Amino acid sequence: MKPGQTQVSPAPFYGTGNYRPGESKWNARIFDSRIDALKAIKAAARAEGLVAHFLDFQWKGGLPAELRPEAQREALEIISTWMQANNRKTFDKNDFGHGPDKIRLDEQQIFAYGSYSQGRPHYENRIFDSRTQFLIELKRRLQDANFPIELVDFHWPKGFSEEVRREIQMEAAERVVKWIVEHDGAVPRSYELGLGPGQVNLYGPRLFGLNLYSPGQSLAELRIYDSRADGVKAIIEAARKKNIVLRLSDFDWRNPPPEILLEIQQEVIDKIVDWIEKNGRAPSGKDFAEDSELGSSQARIFGSGHYRDGERHAELRLFDSKEDAVAAIIATAKERGIRVRYLDFRWSLVTDSLRAHFQREAVEIVREWMAANSGRLPKSSDFSTGSNDVNLYYSRFVGSNVYGPDGDFYESRIFNSREEAFAAVQTEASQ
């Protein structure tokens, strides 16, 4: 024997060659088989406080099927121990090798790819049948060790099965909810979905199946959800399980599908009607800017400012116009027995259709006042915002003074003249 070698030949030690059953030296064997010998070596090493693995030995004829479960347990033990010792929640191919602080295993052998994939020379020496099988077992093992890891953090070069996708979807949704809790209920904006400091540690396009992760694109197999709609709904459901209320309208959307847009619009309208019921008036621009209960900016809801057609945030608007949004507010309020009028809101641009609404509402206000005052027509002095007055500015009602043709507020007039205004009241009265 050469220096450094064991003082026993491999054939008698392992029961191979002439030491196999039926051969001439069978009775001179030490162990019946290589497996028995290595099991004895492991036991002896353990008794001395040492560690030996089946994976430390070469298997020229392939890893015996009966040893594969034990080899799998060894691989899980080696990698889980390395991760905990280095406080690592994931690893990549560069962490494997025989240098300092490396995982002393062959990544291809563990995951059955490369020369260890099916049909390749070393397939019989694979440890696990796939990356999926290994990582699911690793997650379970580390969970039991109170060192949780998440599949979403690992590299999946060939994508993942639907089983794994469901697990990753759950992890991703819970990660977003955790971020929301840590940020006092704030929902992450698109720029906060990333891998940098303070971000959610999820890449937005991958999370929602966008850009290169969308169907037909190069990274589609690595997407977590098929769409933003699917992802957001899953996040909302994960939050609900933690008694956190989230809505579709809390999230950033660009050109949402029609069914999602309708839900978002209704959520926003419900918030506004709740606010009106609580405060007894329609919200102003200042209220939208300062009151978080309203949920969104006035410009985004009404499709104005940077949310108009052709502007940089046009795809994020909720309604195409303020007139459309207010019509929805009025309709929802009416269903709840709350009176809201177009005249309750401030308008910078009055269309012909909007002025028609003004006129109808103004006549209704005057008619209600007349009914409470023995049917008499109001005089100009009866118009004011006091509790016993016609709740209109007279000059606006009849299109005079600052609401006249030369006035600064001409576009906000209700009628063009006193004659036209009271003719409309009389017409209504005669019907």
XYZ file of N, CA and C in Angstrom, residues 250-376:
381
model
N -56.845 50.266 -4.857
C -55.650 50.657 -4.109
C -54.373 50.449 -4.924
N -54.466 49.707 -6.014
C -53.282 49.325 -6.788
C -53.158 50.150 -8.066
N -51.920 50.196 -8.588
C -51.670 50.847 -9.878
C -52.184 49.948 -11.001
N -52.865 50.560 -11.956
C -53.365 49.810 -13.113
C -53.087 50.598 -14.383
N -52.685 49.908 -15.415
C -52.571 50.518 -16.744
C -53.456 49.731 -17.690
N -54.457 50.407 -18.220
C -55.405 49.760 -19.133
C -55.931 48.438 -18.572
N -56.568 48.469 -17.402
C -57.095 47.221 -16.851
C -58.178 46.646 -17.756
N -58.385 45.335 -17.724
C -59.465 44.754 -18.527
C -60.804 45.339 -18.094
N -61.776 45.381 -19.000
C -63.054 46.058 -18.706
C -63.713 45.615 -17.414
N -63.700 44.306 -17.136
C -64.381 43.837 -15.937
C -63.692 44.330 -14.670
N -62.355 44.472 -14.723
C -61.616 44.985 -13.571
C -61.859 46.485 -13.427
N -61.855 47.199 -14.551
C -62.092 48.640 -14.503
C -63.444 48.938 -13.872
N -64.463 48.178 -14.219
C -65.795 48.396 -13.635
C -65.758 48.204 -12.116
N -65.040 47.187 -11.654
C -64.938 46.964 -10.213
C -64.194 48.105 -9.527
N -63.104 48.553 -10.152
C -62.328 49.651 -9.572
C -63.178 50.917 -9.503
N -63.878 51.206 -10.594
C -64.727 52.399 -10.613
C -65.752 52.359 -9.493
N -66.385 51.196 -9.309
C -67.421 51.106 -8.288
C -66.834 51.234 -6.892
N -65.639 50.665 -6.678
C -64.994 50.817 -5.376
C -64.740 52.289 -5.062
N -64.225 53.020 -6.041
C -63.923 54.438 -5.843
C -65.197 55.231 -5.606
N -66.229 54.935 -6.382
C -67.501 55.644 -6.215
C -68.083 55.370 -4.837
N -68.009 54.132 -4.385
C -68.532 53.806 -3.048
C -67.812 54.602 -1.971
N -66.492 54.754 -2.115
C -65.728 55.540 -1.145
C -66.200 56.998 -1.132
N -66.423 57.551 -2.314
C -66.836 58.953 -2.400
C -68.223 59.143 -1.797
N -69.134 58.220 -2.088
C -70.491 58.337 -1.536
C -70.459 58.160 -0.016
N -69.607 57.265 0.473
C -69.430 57.136 1.933
C -68.995 58.472 2.527
N -68.044 59.124 1.847
C -67.533 60.411 2.332
C -68.640 61.464 2.326
N -69.425 61.497 1.268
C -70.531 62.471 1.170
C -71.532 62.236 2.293
N -71.860 60.986 2.539
C -72.815 60.660 3.607
C -72.269 61.105 4.965
N -70.973 60.924 5.170
C -70.358 61.282 6.443
C -70.242 62.794 6.623
N -69.920 63.507 5.537
C -69.630 64.937 5.642
C -70.783 65.837 5.220
N -71.808 65.267 4.615
C -72.978 66.061 4.259
C -72.777 66.977 3.077
N -71.770 66.763 2.266
C -71.527 67.595 1.094
C -70.653 66.840 0.113
N -70.572 67.353 -1.108
C -69.693 66.760 -2.117
C -68.252 67.200 -1.850
N -67.281 66.348 -2.107
C -65.881 66.717 -1.858
C -65.350 67.706 -2.891
N -64.447 68.558 -2.444
C -63.766 69.498 -3.335
C -62.404 68.932 -3.706
N -61.693 69.646 -4.571
C -60.350 69.218 -4.940
C -59.437 69.122 -3.737
N -59.590 70.047 -2.792
C -58.775 70.035 -1.576
C -59.049 68.786 -0.755
N -60.297 68.366 -0.710
C -60.647 67.155 0.035
C -59.983 65.930 -0.571
N -59.969 65.850 -1.879
C -59.328 64.699 -2.537
C -57.837 64.682 -2.229
N -57.237 65.856 -2.108
C -55.797 65.931 -1.865
C -55.440 65.602 -0.418
N -56.348 65.925 0.528
C -55.991 65.853 1.940
C -56.645 64.712 2.702
N -57.734 64.146 2.188
C -58.479 63.138 2.940
C -58.223 61.754 2.355
N -57.514 60.914 3.110
C -57.156 59.583 2.622
C -58.376 58.683 2.452
N -59.490 59.025 3.087
C -60.693 58.204 2.955
C -61.220 58.198 1.522
N -60.867 59.204 0.739
C -61.329 59.254 -0.647
C -60.505 58.350 -1.561
N -59.323 57.958 -1.120
C -58.606 56.875 -1.770
C -57.756 57.202 -2.971
N -58.166 58.128 -3.811
C -57.418 58.419 -5.046
C -57.419 59.912 -5.306
N -56.514 60.337 -6.182
C -56.478 61.754 -6.523
C -57.658 62.117 -7.408
N -58.080 63.366 -7.294
C -59.197 63.850 -8.101
C -58.892 63.724 -9.591
N -57.665 64.060 -9.965
C -57.295 64.011 -11.389
C -57.394 62.591 -11.929
N -56.941 61.618 -11.150
C -56.993 60.226 -11.611
C -58.436 59.751 -11.745
N -59.279 60.091 -10.790
C -60.674 59.654 -10.848
C -61.393 60.293 -12.030
N -61.171 61.581 -12.222
C -61.934 62.334 -13.226
C -61.259 62.370 -14.595
N -60.063 61.764 -14.707
C -59.385 61.766 -16.007
C -58.951 63.147 -16.439
N -58.443 63.952 -15.491
C -58.014 65.322 -15.805
C -56.520 65.470 -15.557
N -55.989 66.660 -15.829
C -54.565 66.906 -15.606
C -53.700 65.931 -16.389
N -52.753 65.303 -15.702
C -51.848 64.355 -16.354
C -52.532 63.044 -16.723
N -53.803 62.908 -16.379
C -54.544 61.671 -16.688
C -55.439 61.839 -17.922
N -55.366 62.999 -18.583
C -56.155 63.215 -19.800
C -55.553 62.439 -20.966
N -56.343 62.278 -22.003
C -55.848 61.621 -23.223
C -54.574 62.314 -23.704
N -53.557 61.511 -24.013
C -52.314 62.057 -24.532
C -51.315 62.443 -23.462
N -51.730 62.461 -22.189
C -50.811 62.803 -21.101
C -50.141 61.533 -20.566
N -49.099 61.718 -19.747
C -48.257 60.577 -19.371
C -48.958 59.543 -18.489
N -50.003 59.962 -17.768
C -50.700 58.998 -16.906
C -52.091 58.646 -17.433
N -52.316 58.868 -18.713
C -53.654 58.644 -19.271
C -54.161 57.226 -19.028
N -53.242 56.254 -19.070
C -53.660 54.857 -18.921
C -54.082 54.529 -17.496
N -53.802 55.432 -16.553
C -54.131 55.173 -15.156
C -55.455 55.796 -14.726
N -56.082 56.576 -15.588
C -57.317 57.235 -15.175
C -58.429 56.218 -14.957
N -59.376 56.598 -14.097
C -60.481 55.693 -13.775
C -61.721 55.990 -14.611
N -62.006 57.263 -14.829
C -63.108 57.662 -15.702
C -62.555 58.558 -16.800
N -63.269 58.590 -17.901
C -62.808 59.404 -19.030
C -63.033 60.890 -18.785
N -63.966 61.224 -17.888
C -64.246 62.635 -17.621
C -64.874 62.774 -16.241
N -64.853 63.994 -15.743
C -65.493 64.276 -14.465
C -66.996 64.070 -14.576
N -67.545 64.418 -15.717
C -68.987 64.263 -15.916
C -69.398 62.794 -15.798
N -68.608 61.888 -16.393
C -68.900 60.457 -16.283
C -68.813 59.988 -14.837
N -67.792 60.452 -14.127
C -67.599 60.027 -12.742
C -68.726 60.522 -11.844
N -69.102 61.796 -12.003
C -70.168 62.353 -11.162
C -71.501 61.668 -11.458
N -71.732 61.323 -12.707
C -72.961 60.585 -13.035
C -72.997 59.269 -12.254
N -71.847 58.591 -12.150
C -71.782 57.335 -11.397
C -71.967 57.576 -9.905
N -71.416 58.686 -9.401
C -71.588 59.036 -7.986
C -73.059 59.269 -7.678
N -73.721 60.028 -8.526
C -75.139 60.345 -8.320
C -75.987 59.071 -8.354
N -75.697 58.184 -9.303
C -76.471 56.953 -9.428
C -76.315 56.079 -8.188
N -75.072 55.939 -7.694
C -74.835 55.116 -6.502
C -75.465 55.755 -5.273
N -75.333 57.063 -5.153
C -75.930 57.767 -4.021
C -77.453 57.599 -4.014
N -78.066 57.681 -5.186
C -79.518 57.524 -5.281
C -79.947 56.145 -4.806
N -79.180 55.114 -5.174
C -79.490 53.742 -4.728
C -79.445 53.632 -3.209
N -78.647 54.473 -2.578
C -78.506 54.433 -1.114
C -79.367 55.486 -0.423
N -80.227 56.160 -1.183
C -81.128 57.155 -0.596
C -80.443 58.443 -0.200
N -79.329 58.770 -0.888
C -78.579 59.995 -0.592
C -78.706 60.919 -1.800
N -79.107 62.170 -1.564
C -79.273 63.104 -2.679
C -77.949 63.795 -2.992
N -77.511 63.643 -4.207
C -76.317 64.324 -4.707
C -76.662 64.875 -6.081
N -76.206 66.104 -6.351
C -76.503 66.749 -7.630
C -75.210 67.145 -8.349
N -75.334 67.321 -9.658
C -74.202 67.855 -10.428
C -73.817 69.233 -9.897
N -74.803 70.000 -9.463
C -74.548 71.347 -8.962
C -73.759 71.350 -7.655
N -73.656 70.198 -6.992
C -72.901 70.139 -5.742
C -71.390 70.137 -5.987
N -70.976 69.901 -7.220
C -69.550 69.828 -7.550
C -69.089 71.104 -8.261
N -67.799 71.357 -8.177
C -67.207 72.491 -8.886
C -66.757 72.021 -10.261
N -66.981 72.888 -11.256
C -66.693 72.512 -12.640
C -65.871 73.601 -13.320
N -64.778 73.200 -13.936
C -63.969 74.164 -14.697
C -64.400 74.201 -16.158
N -65.043 73.135 -16.606
C -65.512 73.059 -17.989
C -66.934 72.532 -17.970
N -67.851 73.297 -18.551
C -69.263 72.909 -18.563
C -69.682 72.635 -20.003
N -70.016 71.412 -20.288
C -70.500 71.033 -21.615
C -71.995 71.295 -21.722
N -72.522 71.235 -22.923
C -73.968 71.428 -23.112
C -74.764 70.382 -22.347
N -74.275 69.137 -22.361
C -75.003 68.082 -21.642
C -74.961 68.328 -20.139
N -73.840 68.831 -19.632
C -73.735 69.120 -18.206
C -74.645 70.284 -17.827
N -74.702 71.326 -18.689
C -75.582 72.461 -18.384
C -77.043 72.020 -18.358
N -77.376 71.052 -19.181
C -78.748 70.532 -19.155
C -79.060 69.910 -17.796
N -78.076 69.212 -17.237
C -78.254 68.661 -15.881
C -78.403 69.792 -14.873
N -77.565 70.842 -14.982
C -77.672 71.999 -14.094
C -79.088 72.562 -14.124
N -79.599 72.754 -15.321
C -80.906 73.382 -15.481
C -82.017 72.525 -14.860
N -81.948 71.228 -15.101
C -82.962 70.336 -14.532
C -82.906 70.365 -13.011
N -81.701 70.316 -12.448
C -81.556 70.323 -10.991
C -81.969 71.668 -10.401
N -81.601 72.753 -11.063
C -81.956 74.086 -10.554
C -83.470 74.257 -10.521
N -84.150 73.853 -11.571
C -85.621 73.939 -11.588
C -86.202 73.090 -10.472
N -85.635 71.931 -10.240
C -86.094 71.054 -9.157
C -85.927 71.737 -7.807
N -84.799 72.428 -7.598
C -84.550 73.142 -6.338
C -85.570 74.264 -6.152
N -85.817 75.034 -7.214
C -86.788 76.131 -7.126
C -88.190 75.587 -6.862
N -88.556 74.515 -7.548
C -89.898 73.943 -7.371
C -90.087 73.440 -5.937
N -89.055 72.854 -5.347
C -89.168 72.388 -3.964
C -89.344 73.572 -3.016
N -88.635 74.676 -3.297
C -88.781 75.871 -2.459
C -90.197 76.425 -2.591
N -90.704 76.454 -3.811
C -92.060 76.971 -4.034
C -93.100 76.127 -3.297
N -92.896 74.810 -3.315
C -93.840 73.918 -2.618
C -93.845 74.196 -1.122
N -92.707 74.612 -0.571
C -92.620 74.907 0.859
C -93.049 76.334 1.177
N -93.325 77.158 0.133
C -93.677 78.567 0.336
C -94.960 78.921 -0.401
N -95.938 78.068 -0.259
C -97.296 78.315 -0.771
C -97.338 78.486 -2.282
N -96.369 77.982 -2.973
C -96.390 77.984 -4.421
C -95.964 79.271 -5.079
N -95.506 80.261 -4.324
C -95.128 81.531 -4.951
C -93.761 81.440 -5.611
